[in-house]
Amino acid sequence: MSRTSRSLVTMPNQAKKGDIIDIKVIVQHDMESGFRRDEQGGIIPRDILRSFLCTYNGTEIFRADLHPGTGANPMIVFSTIATESGTLEFTWAGDNDYLAKTTSQLTVT
């Protein structure tokens, strides 16, 4: 069964052509490593995010592979150049069919 959760993107909605824009994305996720134990001593199963992908009008502009050492609710910050108006799509994927997607619009003048 797939799970989804809330993600948040912070970026400008307008930029001039050629401007460098900063993008911050965060997703709500526990990032359980599989090494911790619960109150009864049983191992809590691993449940981590594996990857993050950002596309700009369908072209990949940023990708990150995530590992068990990544903290809960991971935030990724990166930059890109505003080349044309369009859609940025942000996709998080992980264990247990986890998937979170969101989009933001950028208007370039």
Tab-separated table of C-alpha atoms in Angstrom, residues 11 17 36 58-59 93 99:
chain	number	residue	atom	x	y	z
A	11	MET	CA	10.877	29.284	-3.714
A	17	LYS	CA	15.422	35.215	-17.007
A	36	ARG	CA	16.188	1.234	16.942
A	58	GLY	CA	10.108	17.842	-17.440
A	59	THR	CA	13.920	18.121	-17.385
A	93	ALA	CA	10.331	8.092	-2.996
A	99	LEU	CA	5.678	8.534	-2.604
